[in-house]
């Protein structure tokens, strides 16, 4: 297997997707028995779907909240924690995953680009109540209401058609700019993602345009696999612990 050199000159930006949590038992979105198989994504992960049927959306997210609470990080998550401890502020992890497993494994320099299953917020944009930690698995048939304004609560998740948090995108971009300005070697590694969802799927192109090195660790060739210089095929829980040196 190729080796990823993590030396004093390396700045490492990692992007993870559902494949990194698959070995913890969290279902992925696409492919065999993926989450979206029996849930049309527009019906359960979009503002329109929530407006149309909040019960269905809360049933979908409550099931995932319960599932994610029951699983544990795997060696792929642990390898990323070790890389962060080795590289310090020359490491940043951007995750599309909303299951919270990276933080539970010990990752601290994490940007949860698509939000977090264990946070809810008021669906009323004019409400002053900020997003809050919420581990409640709401019983089927329940749509929780906001204590402050009475509007429906919603998962604090970025749905299709919704903008990502600009602060998150700025943090990721600033890391890459700082790496390039330092004269260091910017390395972008994507693991466990189908490369199907933007803007996350476009990160590899941005890094290549900036002259960075690109790696993909995935069970099979992702949609944007051809954009990566290095492709290590395999399970992230097996590949990541051996890849970094
Ligand atoms: C936005 C929350 C501005 C829900 C999610 C440019 C071009 C085309 C379209 C667009 C574009 N820009 C914006 C869009 C529209 C849209 C989009 O990208 N659509 C796609 C379908 C074409 N993007 C948006 O709407 C984004 N907002 O850009 O705002 C805007 C708005 C409208 C129009 C233009 C601009 C918001 C995107 C966020 C959506 N929310 N999640 C939830 O999680 O419940 S995305 C959803 O898919 C999940 O978060 C998930 O993380 C993400 C990506 O999936 P993956 O993580 O990659 O998982 P997947 O199952 O697909 O793949 C797993 C991979 O792992 C596989 O390859 C498999 O082989 C591999 N694997 C499996 N096991 C293992 C493994 N690998 C290693 N080891 C293993 N063991």
PDB file of C-alpha atoms and ligand atoms in Angstrom:
ATOM      1  CA  UNK A   1       0.000   0.000   0.000  1.00  0.00           C
ATOM      2  CA  UNK A   2       1.188   3.553  -0.684  1.00  0.00           C
ATOM      3  CA  UNK A   3       2.260   5.574   2.358  1.00  0.00           C
ATOM      4  CA  UNK A   4       0.938   9.024   3.281  1.00  0.00           C
ATOM      5  CA  UNK A   5       3.885  10.998   4.686  1.00  0.00           C
ATOM      6  CA  UNK A   6       2.758  13.053   7.700  1.00  0.00           C
ATOM      7  CA  UNK A   7       5.931  15.073   8.249  1.00  0.00           C
ATOM      8  CA  UNK A   8       6.581  18.568   9.641  1.00  0.00           C
ATOM      9  CA  UNK A   9       5.873  20.037   6.230  1.00  0.00           C
ATOM     10  CA  UNK A  10       2.440  18.411   5.796  1.00  0.00           C
ATOM     11  CA  UNK A  11      -0.887  20.191   6.204  1.00  0.00           C
ATOM     12  CA  UNK A  12      -3.663  17.559   6.032  1.00  0.00           C
ATOM     13  CA  UNK A  13      -7.307  18.352   5.196  1.00  0.00           C
ATOM     14  CA  UNK A  14      -9.558  15.287   5.509  1.00  0.00           C
ATOM     15  CA  UNK A  15     -13.138  14.908   4.228  1.00  0.00           C
ATOM     16  CA  UNK A  16     -15.190  11.983   5.479  1.00  0.00           C
ATOM     17  CA  UNK A  17     -18.510  10.554   4.371  1.00  0.00           C
ATOM     18  CA  UNK A  18     -20.872   7.814   5.444  1.00  0.00           C
ATOM     19  CA  UNK A  19     -18.410   5.074   4.429  1.00  0.00           C
ATOM     20  CA  UNK A  20     -16.175   5.933   7.413  1.00  0.00           C
ATOM     21  CA  UNK A  21     -19.076   5.169   9.778  1.00  0.00           C
ATOM     22  CA  UNK A  22     -20.197   2.063   7.866  1.00  0.00           C
ATOM     23  CA  UNK A  23     -17.859  -0.219   9.877  1.00  0.00           C
ATOM     24  CA  UNK A  24     -19.488   1.116  13.040  1.00  0.00           C
ATOM     25  CA  UNK A  25     -22.793  -0.185  11.730  1.00  0.00           C
ATOM     26  CA  UNK A  26     -24.227   3.146  10.525  1.00  0.00           C
ATOM     27  CA  UNK A  27     -25.995   2.639   7.157  1.00  0.00           C
ATOM     28  CA  UNK A  28     -24.644   4.634   4.212  1.00  0.00           C
ATOM     29  CA  UNK A  29     -26.893   6.652   1.897  1.00  0.00           C
ATOM     30  CA  UNK A  30     -26.393   5.105  -1.497  1.00  0.00           C
ATOM     31  CA  UNK A  31     -25.734   1.622  -2.769  1.00  0.00           C
ATOM     32  CA  UNK A  32     -27.079  -1.572  -1.260  1.00  0.00           C
ATOM     33  CA  UNK A  33     -29.735  -1.037   1.417  1.00  0.00           C
ATOM     34  CA  UNK A  34     -28.647   2.572   1.634  1.00  0.00           C
ATOM     35  CA  UNK A  35     -30.688   4.974   3.735  1.00  0.00           C
ATOM     36  CA  UNK A  36     -32.140   6.650   0.677  1.00  0.00           C
ATOM     37  CA  UNK A  37     -33.348   3.289  -0.720  1.00  0.00           C
ATOM     38  CA  UNK A  38     -36.785   3.500   0.812  1.00  0.00           C
ATOM     39  CA  UNK A  39     -36.788   7.183   1.658  1.00  0.00           C
ATOM     40  CA  UNK A  40     -36.766   9.459  -1.394  1.00  0.00           C
ATOM     41  CA  UNK A  41     -34.132  11.966  -0.347  1.00  0.00           C
ATOM     42  CA  UNK A  42     -36.274  14.944  -1.382  1.00  0.00           C
ATOM     43  CA  UNK A  43     -39.010  13.723   0.960  1.00  0.00           C
ATOM     44  CA  UNK A  44     -36.867  13.433   4.088  1.00  0.00           C
ATOM     45  CA  UNK A  45     -33.841  15.694   3.630  1.00  0.00           C
ATOM     46  CA  UNK A  46     -35.228  18.919   2.157  1.00  0.00           C
ATOM     47  CA  UNK A  47     -37.170  21.925   3.484  1.00  0.00           C
ATOM     48  CA  UNK A  48     -40.004  21.078   1.084  1.00  0.00           C
ATOM     49  CA  UNK A  49     -40.209  17.523   2.416  1.00  0.00           C
ATOM     50  CA  UNK A  50     -40.296  18.846   5.994  1.00  0.00           C
ATOM     51  CA  UNK A  51     -43.038  21.367   5.199  1.00  0.00           C
ATOM     52  CA  UNK A  52     -45.054  18.650   3.470  1.00  0.00           C
ATOM     53  CA  UNK A  53     -44.696  15.910   6.077  1.00  0.00           C
ATOM     54  CA  UNK A  54     -42.799  16.857   9.268  1.00  0.00           C
ATOM     55  CA  UNK A  55     -43.930  13.594  10.895  1.00  0.00           C
ATOM     56  CA  UNK A  56     -42.179  11.527   8.228  1.00  0.00           C
ATOM     57  CA  UNK A  57     -39.015  13.612   8.511  1.00  0.00           C
ATOM     58  CA  UNK A  58     -38.938  13.352  12.306  1.00  0.00           C
ATOM     59  CA  UNK A  59     -39.536   9.587  12.080  1.00  0.00           C
ATOM     60  CA  UNK A  60     -36.531   9.293   9.727  1.00  0.00           C
ATOM     61  CA  UNK A  61     -34.236  11.401  11.914  1.00  0.00           C
ATOM     62  CA  UNK A  62     -35.398   9.914  15.205  1.00  0.00           C
ATOM     63  CA  UNK A  63     -34.559   6.443  13.863  1.00  0.00           C
ATOM     64  CA  UNK A  64     -31.088   7.650  12.845  1.00  0.00           C
ATOM     65  CA  UNK A  65     -30.604   9.461  16.177  1.00  0.00           C
ATOM     66  CA  UNK A  66     -31.426   6.222  18.030  1.00  0.00           C
ATOM     67  CA  UNK A  67     -29.158   4.220  15.715  1.00  0.00           C
ATOM     68  CA  UNK A  68     -26.208   6.581  16.025  1.00  0.00           C
ATOM     69  CA  UNK A  69     -26.470   6.614  19.837  1.00  0.00           C
ATOM     70  CA  UNK A  70     -26.099   2.826  19.849  1.00  0.00           C
ATOM     71  CA  UNK A  71     -22.884   2.511  17.824  1.00  0.00           C
ATOM     72  CA  UNK A  72     -19.221   3.232  18.573  1.00  0.00           C
ATOM     73  CA  UNK A  73     -16.300   4.720  16.631  1.00  0.00           C
ATOM     74  CA  UNK A  74     -14.192   2.277  14.601  1.00  0.00           C
ATOM     75  CA  UNK A  75     -10.420   2.135  13.820  1.00  0.00           C
ATOM     76  CA  UNK A  76     -10.959   4.531  10.906  1.00  0.00           C
ATOM     77  CA  UNK A  77     -12.176   7.231  13.325  1.00  0.00           C
ATOM     78  CA  UNK A  78      -9.322   6.396  15.713  1.00  0.00           C
ATOM     79  CA  UNK A  79      -6.702   6.766  12.963  1.00  0.00           C
ATOM     80  CA  UNK A  80      -7.950  10.301  12.237  1.00  0.00           C
ATOM     81  CA  UNK A  81      -7.673  11.182  15.933  1.00  0.00           C
ATOM     82  CA  UNK A  82      -4.053   9.955  15.917  1.00  0.00           C
ATOM     83  CA  UNK A  83      -3.274  12.048  12.807  1.00  0.00           C
ATOM     84  CA  UNK A  84      -4.778  15.135  14.460  1.00  0.00           C
ATOM     85  CA  UNK A  85      -2.669  14.596  17.589  1.00  0.00           C
ATOM     86  CA  UNK A  86       0.435  14.150  15.424  1.00  0.00           C
ATOM     87  CA  UNK A  87      -0.137  17.196  13.175  1.00  0.00           C
ATOM     88  CA  UNK A  88      -1.883  19.576  15.589  1.00  0.00           C
ATOM     89  CA  UNK A  89      -3.093  22.756  13.877  1.00  0.00           C
ATOM     90  CA  UNK A  90      -1.796  21.435  10.548  1.00  0.00           C
ATOM     91  CA  UNK A  91      -4.774  19.026  10.537  1.00  0.00           C
ATOM     92  CA  UNK A  92      -8.463  19.719   9.854  1.00  0.00           C
ATOM     93  CA  UNK A  93     -11.329  17.249   9.487  1.00  0.00           C
ATOM     94  CA  UNK A  94     -14.407  18.237   7.475  1.00  0.00           C
ATOM     95  CA  UNK A  95     -17.153  15.648   7.773  1.00  0.00           C
ATOM     96  CA  UNK A  96     -20.404  15.169   5.891  1.00  0.00           C
ATOM     97  CA  UNK A  97     -21.460  12.760   8.603  1.00  0.00           C
ATOM     98  CA  UNK A  98     -24.033  13.870  11.135  1.00  0.00           C
ATOM     99  CA  UNK A  99     -23.628  10.887  13.511  1.00  0.00           C
ATOM    100  CA  UNK A 100     -21.183  12.594  15.889  1.00  0.00           C
ATOM    101  CA  UNK A 101     -18.766   9.613  15.836  1.00  0.00           C
ATOM    102  CA  UNK A 102     -15.655  11.693  15.060  1.00  0.00           C
ATOM    103  CA  UNK A 103     -16.065  13.768  18.222  1.00  0.00           C
ATOM    104  CA  UNK A 104     -16.896  10.662  20.242  1.00  0.00           C
ATOM    105  CA  UNK A 105     -13.643   9.106  18.985  1.00  0.00           C
ATOM    106  CA  UNK A 106     -11.726  12.174  20.238  1.00  0.00           C
ATOM    107  CA  UNK A 107     -11.408  14.352  17.117  1.00  0.00           C
ATOM    108  CA  UNK A 108     -11.482  18.044  18.088  1.00  0.00           C
ATOM    109  CA  UNK A 109     -10.558  19.898  14.906  1.00  0.00           C
ATOM    110  CA  UNK A 110     -13.808  18.903  13.187  1.00  0.00           C
ATOM    111  CA  UNK A 111     -16.191  20.819  10.924  1.00  0.00           C
ATOM    112  CA  UNK A 112     -19.588  19.081  10.760  1.00  0.00           C
ATOM    113  CA  UNK A 113     -20.528  20.469   7.331  1.00  0.00           C
ATOM    114  CA  UNK A 114     -23.994  18.894   7.236  1.00  0.00           C
ATOM    115  CA  UNK A 115     -24.906  19.433  10.880  1.00  0.00           C
ATOM    116  CA  UNK A 116     -25.428  16.957  13.676  1.00  0.00           C
ATOM    117  CA  UNK A 117     -28.152  14.416  14.500  1.00  0.00           C
ATOM    118  CA  UNK A 118     -27.995  15.319  18.201  1.00  0.00           C
ATOM    119  CA  UNK A 119     -28.868  18.987  17.740  1.00  0.00           C
ATOM    120  CA  UNK A 120     -32.312  20.452  17.049  1.00  0.00           C
ATOM    121  CA  UNK A 121     -33.453  23.983  16.278  1.00  0.00           C
ATOM    122  CA  UNK A 122     -36.631  25.958  15.805  1.00  0.00           C
ATOM    123  CA  UNK A 123     -37.879  25.892  12.215  1.00  0.00           C
ATOM    124  CA  UNK A 124     -39.039  29.522  12.527  1.00  0.00           C
ATOM    125  CA  UNK A 125     -36.204  31.675  11.099  1.00  0.00           C
ATOM    126  CA  UNK A 126     -37.428  34.641  13.187  1.00  0.00           C
ATOM    127  CA  UNK A 127     -37.250  32.735  16.461  1.00  0.00           C
ATOM    128  CA  UNK A 128     -34.425  33.815  18.784  1.00  0.00           C
ATOM    129  CA  UNK A 129     -33.855  30.318  20.203  1.00  0.00           C
ATOM    130  CA  UNK A 130     -30.443  29.032  19.012  1.00  0.00           C
ATOM    131  CA  UNK A 131     -29.786  25.397  17.985  1.00  0.00           C
ATOM    132  CA  UNK A 132     -29.579  23.225  21.116  1.00  0.00           C
ATOM    133  CA  UNK A 133     -28.326  19.748  22.052  1.00  0.00           C
ATOM    134  CA  UNK A 134     -31.191  17.272  21.733  1.00  0.00           C
ATOM    135  CA  UNK A 135     -30.749  13.511  22.232  1.00  0.00           C
ATOM    136  CA  UNK A 136     -34.500  12.835  22.455  1.00  0.00           C
ATOM    137  CA  UNK A 137     -35.705  10.056  20.179  1.00  0.00           C
ATOM    138  CA  UNK A 138     -39.189  11.398  19.500  1.00  0.00           C
ATOM    139  CA  UNK A 139     -41.899   8.752  19.429  1.00  0.00           C
ATOM    140  CA  UNK A 140     -43.377   8.073  16.023  1.00  0.00           C
ATOM    141  CA  UNK A 141     -46.281  10.435  15.541  1.00  0.00           C
ATOM    142  CA  UNK A 142     -44.605  13.257  17.472  1.00  0.00           C
ATOM    143  CA  UNK A 143     -43.362  16.526  16.015  1.00  0.00           C
ATOM    144  CA  UNK A 144     -41.740  18.551  18.827  1.00  0.00           C
ATOM    145  CA  UNK A 145     -42.611  22.227  19.217  1.00  0.00           C
ATOM    146  CA  UNK A 146     -40.432  25.193  20.138  1.00  0.00           C
ATOM    147  CA  UNK A 147     -40.885  26.266  23.773  1.00  0.00           C
ATOM    148  CA  UNK A 148     -40.279  29.893  22.826  1.00  0.00           C
ATOM    149  CA  UNK A 149     -42.451  30.484  19.794  1.00  0.00           C
ATOM    150  CA  UNK A 150     -44.485  27.305  19.358  1.00  0.00           C
ATOM    151  CA  UNK A 151     -43.260  26.615  15.816  1.00  0.00           C
ATOM    152  CA  UNK A 152     -42.124  23.110  14.889  1.00  0.00           C
ATOM    153  CA  UNK A 153     -38.620  22.023  15.863  1.00  0.00           C
ATOM    154  CA  UNK A 154     -36.394  20.543  13.122  1.00  0.00           C
ATOM    155  CA  UNK A 155     -33.143  18.605  13.096  1.00  0.00           C
ATOM    156  CA  UNK A 156     -30.112  20.924  12.878  1.00  0.00           C
ATOM    157  CA  UNK A 157     -29.080  19.295   9.623  1.00  0.00           C
ATOM    158  CA  UNK A 158     -28.221  20.900   6.268  1.00  0.00           C
ATOM    159  CA  UNK A 159     -30.833  19.614   3.843  1.00  0.00           C
ATOM    160  CA  UNK A 160     -30.637  19.534   0.057  1.00  0.00           C
ATOM    161  CA  UNK A 161     -31.251  23.006  -1.302  1.00  0.00           C
ATOM    162  CA  UNK A 162     -30.015  24.631   1.919  1.00  0.00           C
ATOM    163  CA  UNK A 163     -26.802  26.616   2.236  1.00  0.00           C
ATOM    164  CA  UNK A 164     -24.009  25.218   4.384  1.00  0.00           C
ATOM    165  CA  UNK A 165     -22.910  27.387   7.311  1.00  0.00           C
ATOM    166  CA  UNK A 166     -20.660  30.065   5.759  1.00  0.00           C
ATOM    167  CA  UNK A 167     -18.409  29.962   8.853  1.00  0.00           C
ATOM    168  CA  UNK A 168     -17.781  26.255   8.225  1.00  0.00           C
ATOM    169  CA  UNK A 169     -16.845  26.858   4.608  1.00  0.00           C
ATOM    170  CA  UNK A 170     -14.610  29.771   5.596  1.00  0.00           C
ATOM    171  CA  UNK A 171     -12.803  27.630   8.182  1.00  0.00           C
ATOM    172  CA  UNK A 172     -12.067  24.953   5.573  1.00  0.00           C
ATOM    173  CA  UNK A 173     -10.923  27.445   2.951  1.00  0.00           C
ATOM    174  CA  UNK A 174      -8.767  29.389   5.419  1.00  0.00           C
ATOM    175  CA  UNK A 175      -7.003  26.182   6.428  1.00  0.00           C
ATOM    176  CA  UNK A 176      -6.063  25.446   2.813  1.00  0.00           C
ATOM    177  CA  UNK A 177      -4.942  29.048   2.197  1.00  0.00           C
ATOM    178  CA  UNK A 178      -2.822  29.020   5.371  1.00  0.00           C
ATOM    179  CA  UNK A 179      -1.210  25.739   4.270  1.00  0.00           C
ATOM    180  CA  UNK A 180      -0.285  27.107   0.864  1.00  0.00           C
ATOM    181  CA  UNK A 181       0.965  30.418   2.325  1.00  0.00           C
ATOM    182  CA  UNK A 182       3.147  28.553   4.814  1.00  0.00           C
ATOM    183  CA  UNK A 183       5.036  26.969   1.938  1.00  0.00           C
ATOM    184  CA  UNK A 184       4.005  23.619   3.329  1.00  0.00           C
ATOM    185  CA  UNK A 185       2.569  20.657   1.458  1.00  0.00           C
ATOM    186  CA  UNK A 186      -1.252  20.705   1.367  1.00  0.00           C
ATOM    187  CA  UNK A 187      -2.700  17.193   1.269  1.00  0.00           C
ATOM    188  CA  UNK A 188      -6.434  16.522   0.825  1.00  0.00           C
ATOM    189  CA  UNK A 189      -7.706  13.058   1.711  1.00  0.00           C
ATOM    190  CA  UNK A 190     -11.338  12.008   1.176  1.00  0.00           C
ATOM    191  CA  UNK A 191     -12.518   8.816   2.848  1.00  0.00           C
ATOM    192  CA  UNK A 192     -15.783   6.905   2.629  1.00  0.00           C
ATOM    193  CA  UNK A 193     -17.670   9.243   0.354  1.00  0.00           C
ATOM    194  CA  UNK A 194     -19.407   8.733  -2.984  1.00  0.00           C
ATOM    195  CA  UNK A 195     -18.433  12.216  -4.138  1.00  0.00           C
ATOM    196  CA  UNK A 196     -22.061  12.823  -5.085  1.00  0.00           C
ATOM    197  CA  UNK A 197     -22.957  15.837  -2.958  1.00  0.00           C
ATOM    198  CA  UNK A 198     -21.736  19.414  -3.360  1.00  0.00           C
ATOM    199  CA  UNK A 199     -20.032  21.524  -2.220  1.00  0.00           C
ATOM    200  CA  UNK A 200     -18.160  18.688  -0.375  1.00  0.00           C
ATOM    201  CA  UNK A 201     -17.599  16.783  -3.640  1.00  0.00           C
ATOM    202  CA  UNK A 202     -15.930  19.834  -5.170  1.00  0.00           C
ATOM    203  CA  UNK A 203     -13.237  20.135  -2.484  1.00  0.00           C
ATOM    204  CA  UNK A 204     -10.835  17.869  -4.387  1.00  0.00           C
ATOM    205  CA  UNK A 205     -10.981  20.173  -7.420  1.00  0.00           C
ATOM    206  CA  UNK A 206     -10.331  23.239  -5.274  1.00  0.00           C
ATOM    207  CA  UNK A 207      -7.275  21.620  -3.660  1.00  0.00           C
ATOM    208  CA  UNK A 208      -5.880  20.457  -7.023  1.00  0.00           C
ATOM    209  CA  UNK A 209      -6.350  23.957  -8.454  1.00  0.00           C
ATOM    210  CA  UNK A 210      -4.328  25.253  -5.490  1.00  0.00           C
ATOM    211  CA  UNK A 211      -1.560  22.773  -6.226  1.00  0.00           C
ATOM    212  CA  UNK A 212      -2.323  20.379  -3.363  1.00  0.00           C
ATOM    213  CA  UNK A 213      -1.945  16.596  -3.318  1.00  0.00           C
ATOM    214  CA  UNK A 214      -5.138  14.499  -3.386  1.00  0.00           C
ATOM    215  CA  UNK A 215      -5.924  11.069  -1.953  1.00  0.00           C
ATOM    216  CA  UNK A 216      -9.100   8.959  -1.968  1.00  0.00           C
ATOM    217  CA  UNK A 217      -9.664   6.063   0.431  1.00  0.00           C
ATOM    218  CA  UNK A 218     -12.891   4.323  -0.549  1.00  0.00           C
ATOM    219  CA  UNK A 219     -14.478   0.895  -0.839  1.00  0.00           C
ATOM    220  CA  UNK A 220     -15.081   1.511  -4.547  1.00  0.00           C
ATOM    221  CA  UNK A 221     -14.380   4.229  -7.093  1.00  0.00           C
ATOM    222  CA  UNK A 222     -16.448   7.285  -6.126  1.00  0.00           C
ATOM    223  CA  UNK A 223     -18.168   9.494  -8.716  1.00  0.00           C
ATOM    224  CA  UNK A 224     -15.241  11.895  -8.613  1.00  0.00           C
ATOM    225  CA  UNK A 225     -12.493   9.265  -8.189  1.00  0.00           C
ATOM    226  CA  UNK A 226     -10.748  10.422 -11.374  1.00  0.00           C
ATOM    227  CA  UNK A 227     -10.047  13.776  -9.728  1.00  0.00           C
ATOM    228  CA  UNK A 228      -7.743  12.190  -7.166  1.00  0.00           C
ATOM    229  CA  UNK A 229      -4.023  11.523  -7.786  1.00  0.00           C
ATOM    230  CA  UNK A 230      -3.948   8.632  -5.316  1.00  0.00           C
ATOM    231  CA  UNK A 231      -6.747   6.080  -4.835  1.00  0.00           C
ATOM    232  CA  UNK A 232      -6.392   3.450  -2.123  1.00  0.00           C
ATOM    233  CA  UNK A 233      -9.295   1.027  -2.482  1.00  0.00           C
ATOM    234  CA  UNK A 234     -10.498  -0.652   0.680  1.00  0.00           C
ATOM    235  CA  UNK A 235     -12.295  -0.237   3.968  1.00  0.00           C
ATOM    236  CA  UNK A 236     -11.376   2.978   5.783  1.00  0.00           C
ATOM    237  CA  UNK A 237     -11.206   1.107   9.107  1.00  0.00           C
ATOM    238  CA  UNK A 238      -8.473  -1.105   7.621  1.00  0.00           C
ATOM    239  CA  UNK A 239      -6.669   1.371   5.344  1.00  0.00           C
ATOM    240  CA  UNK A 240      -6.439   4.537   7.469  1.00  0.00           C
ATOM    241  CA  UNK A 241      -4.631   2.966  10.469  1.00  0.00           C
ATOM    242  CA  UNK A 242      -1.870   1.742   8.116  1.00  0.00           C
ATOM    243  CA  UNK A 243      -1.698   4.636   5.635  1.00  0.00           C
ATOM    244  CA  UNK A 244      -0.103   7.462   7.605  1.00  0.00           C
ATOM    245  CA  UNK A 245       3.638   7.512   8.422  1.00  0.00           C
TER     246      UNK A 245
HETATM  247  C1  LIG B   1     -25.931  23.871  -1.302  1.00  0.00           C
HETATM  248  C2  LIG B   1     -27.984  15.871   5.344  1.00  0.00           C
HETATM  249  C3  LIG B   1     -26.378  26.025  -2.226  1.00  0.00           C
HETATM  250  C4  LIG B   1     -29.075  14.940   5.289  1.00  0.00           C
HETATM  251  C5  LIG B   1     -26.904  15.913   3.250  1.00  0.00           C
HETATM  252  C6  LIG B   1     -23.405  21.612  -7.804  1.00  0.00           C
HETATM  253  C7  LIG B   1     -23.691  20.653  -8.750  1.00  0.00           C
HETATM  254  C8  LIG B   1     -24.818  19.851  -8.647  1.00  0.00           C
HETATM  255  C9  LIG B   1     -25.698  20.011  -7.572  1.00  0.00           C
HETATM  256  C10 LIG B   1     -25.425  20.937  -6.639  1.00  0.00           C
HETATM  257  C11 LIG B   1     -24.286  21.740  -6.744  1.00  0.00           C
HETATM  258  N1  LIG B   1     -24.275  22.576  -5.673  1.00  0.00           N
HETATM  259  C12 LIG B   1     -25.365  22.332  -4.909  1.00  0.00           C
HETATM  260  C13 LIG B   1     -26.079  21.328  -5.477  1.00  0.00           C
HETATM  261  C14 LIG B   1     -27.329  20.755  -4.970  1.00  0.00           C
HETATM  262  C15 LIG B   1     -27.050  19.704  -3.884  1.00  0.00           C
HETATM  263  C16 LIG B   1     -26.308  18.521  -4.419  1.00  0.00           C
HETATM  264  O1  LIG B   1     -25.106  18.401  -4.251  1.00  0.00           O
HETATM  265  N2  LIG B   1     -27.052  17.620  -5.035  1.00  0.00           N
HETATM  266  C17 LIG B   1     -26.439  16.386  -5.533  1.00  0.00           C
HETATM  267  C18 LIG B   1     -27.373  15.216  -5.228  1.00  0.00           C
HETATM  268  C19 LIG B   1     -26.162  16.532  -7.012  1.00  0.00           C
HETATM  269  N3  LIG B   1     -26.315  20.291  -2.777  1.00  0.00           N
HETATM  270  C20 LIG B   1     -26.976  20.991  -1.842  1.00  0.00           C
HETATM  271  O2  LIG B   1     -28.173  21.204  -1.906  1.00  0.00           O
HETATM  272  C21 LIG B   1     -26.136  21.548  -0.705  1.00  0.00           C
HETATM  273  N4  LIG B   1     -26.479  22.932  -0.516  1.00  0.00           N
HETATM  274  O3  LIG B   1     -25.043  23.661  -2.071  1.00  0.00           O
HETATM  275  O4  LIG B   1     -26.548  25.130  -1.161  1.00  0.00           O
HETATM  276  C22 LIG B   1     -27.232  25.554  -3.378  1.00  0.00           C
HETATM  277  C23 LIG B   1     -28.537  25.134  -3.129  1.00  0.00           C
HETATM  278  C24 LIG B   1     -29.323  24.692  -4.225  1.00  0.00           C
HETATM  279  C25 LIG B   1     -28.794  24.661  -5.514  1.00  0.00           C
HETATM  280  C26 LIG B   1     -27.460  25.071  -5.729  1.00  0.00           C
HETATM  281  C27 LIG B   1     -26.687  25.536  -4.659  1.00  0.00           C
HETATM  282  C28 LIG B   1     -26.489  20.828   0.587  1.00  0.00           C
HETATM  283  C29 LIG B   1     -25.902  19.443   0.548  1.00  0.00           C
HETATM  284  C30 LIG B   1     -26.116  18.768   1.911  1.00  0.00           C
HETATM  285  C31 LIG B   1     -27.286  17.815   1.809  1.00  0.00           C
HETATM  286  N5  LIG B   1     -27.412  17.087   3.047  1.00  0.00           N
HETATM  287  N6  LIG B   1     -27.018  15.380   4.434  1.00  0.00           N
HETATM  288  C32 LIG B   1     -28.758  13.798   6.181  1.00  0.00           C
HETATM  289  O5  LIG B   1     -27.574  13.453   6.383  1.00  0.00           O
HETATM  290  O6  LIG B   1     -29.733  13.254   6.662  1.00  0.00           O
HETATM  291  S1  LIG B   1     -26.030  15.096   2.066  1.00  0.00           S
HETATM  292  C33 LIG B   1     -26.013  13.432   2.345  1.00  0.00           C
HETATM  293  O7  LIG B   1     -25.194  12.847   1.338  1.00  0.00           O
HETATM  294  C34 LIG B   1     -25.345  12.986   3.620  1.00  0.00           C
HETATM  295  O8  LIG B   1     -25.019  14.035   4.493  1.00  0.00           O
HETATM  296  C35 LIG B   1     -24.058  12.359   3.172  1.00  0.00           C
HETATM  297  O9  LIG B   1     -23.009  12.711   3.970  1.00  0.00           O
HETATM  298  C36 LIG B   1     -23.904  12.964   1.863  1.00  0.00           C
HETATM  299  C37 LIG B   1     -22.963  12.349   0.921  1.00  0.00           C
HETATM  300  O10 LIG B   1     -23.074  10.976   0.982  1.00  0.00           O
HETATM  301  P1  LIG B   1     -21.770  10.156   1.433  1.00  0.00           P
HETATM  302  O11 LIG B   1     -21.377  10.605   2.779  1.00  0.00           O
HETATM  303  O12 LIG B   1     -20.758  10.235   0.358  1.00  0.00           O
HETATM  304  O13 LIG B   1     -22.394   8.725   1.576  1.00  0.00           O
HETATM  305  P2  LIG B   1     -22.776   7.730   0.395  1.00  0.00           P
HETATM  306  O14 LIG B   1     -23.641   6.675   0.968  1.00  0.00           O
HETATM  307  O15 LIG B   1     -23.253   8.516  -0.780  1.00  0.00           O
HETATM  308  O16 LIG B   1     -21.383   7.086  -0.036  1.00  0.00           O
HETATM  309  C38 LIG B   1     -20.668   6.285   0.873  1.00  0.00           C
HETATM  310  C39 LIG B   1     -19.376   5.898   0.183  1.00  0.00           C
HETATM  311  O17 LIG B   1     -18.567   5.155   1.109  1.00  0.00           O
HETATM  312  C40 LIG B   1     -19.569   5.006  -1.025  1.00  0.00           C
HETATM  313  O18 LIG B   1     -18.751   5.486  -2.084  1.00  0.00           O
HETATM  314  C41 LIG B   1     -19.088   3.627  -0.560  1.00  0.00           C
HETATM  315  O19 LIG B   1     -18.444   2.912  -1.604  1.00  0.00           O
HETATM  316  C42 LIG B   1     -18.079   3.997   0.484  1.00  0.00           C
HETATM  317  N7  LIG B   1     -17.924   3.018   1.558  1.00  0.00           N
HETATM  318  C43 LIG B   1     -18.871   2.212   2.108  1.00  0.00           C
HETATM  319  N8  LIG B   1     -18.319   1.507   3.127  1.00  0.00           N
HETATM  320  C44 LIG B   1     -17.025   1.894   3.225  1.00  0.00           C
HETATM  321  C45 LIG B   1     -16.771   2.855   2.232  1.00  0.00           C
HETATM  322  N9  LIG B   1     -15.563   3.432   2.068  1.00  0.00           N
HETATM  323  C46 LIG B   1     -14.588   3.053   2.907  1.00  0.00           C
HETATM  324  N10 LIG B   1     -14.760   2.140   3.889  1.00  0.00           N
HETATM  325  C47 LIG B   1     -15.957   1.547   4.074  1.00  0.00           C
HETATM  326  N11 LIG B   1     -16.102   0.631   5.046  1.00  0.00           N
END
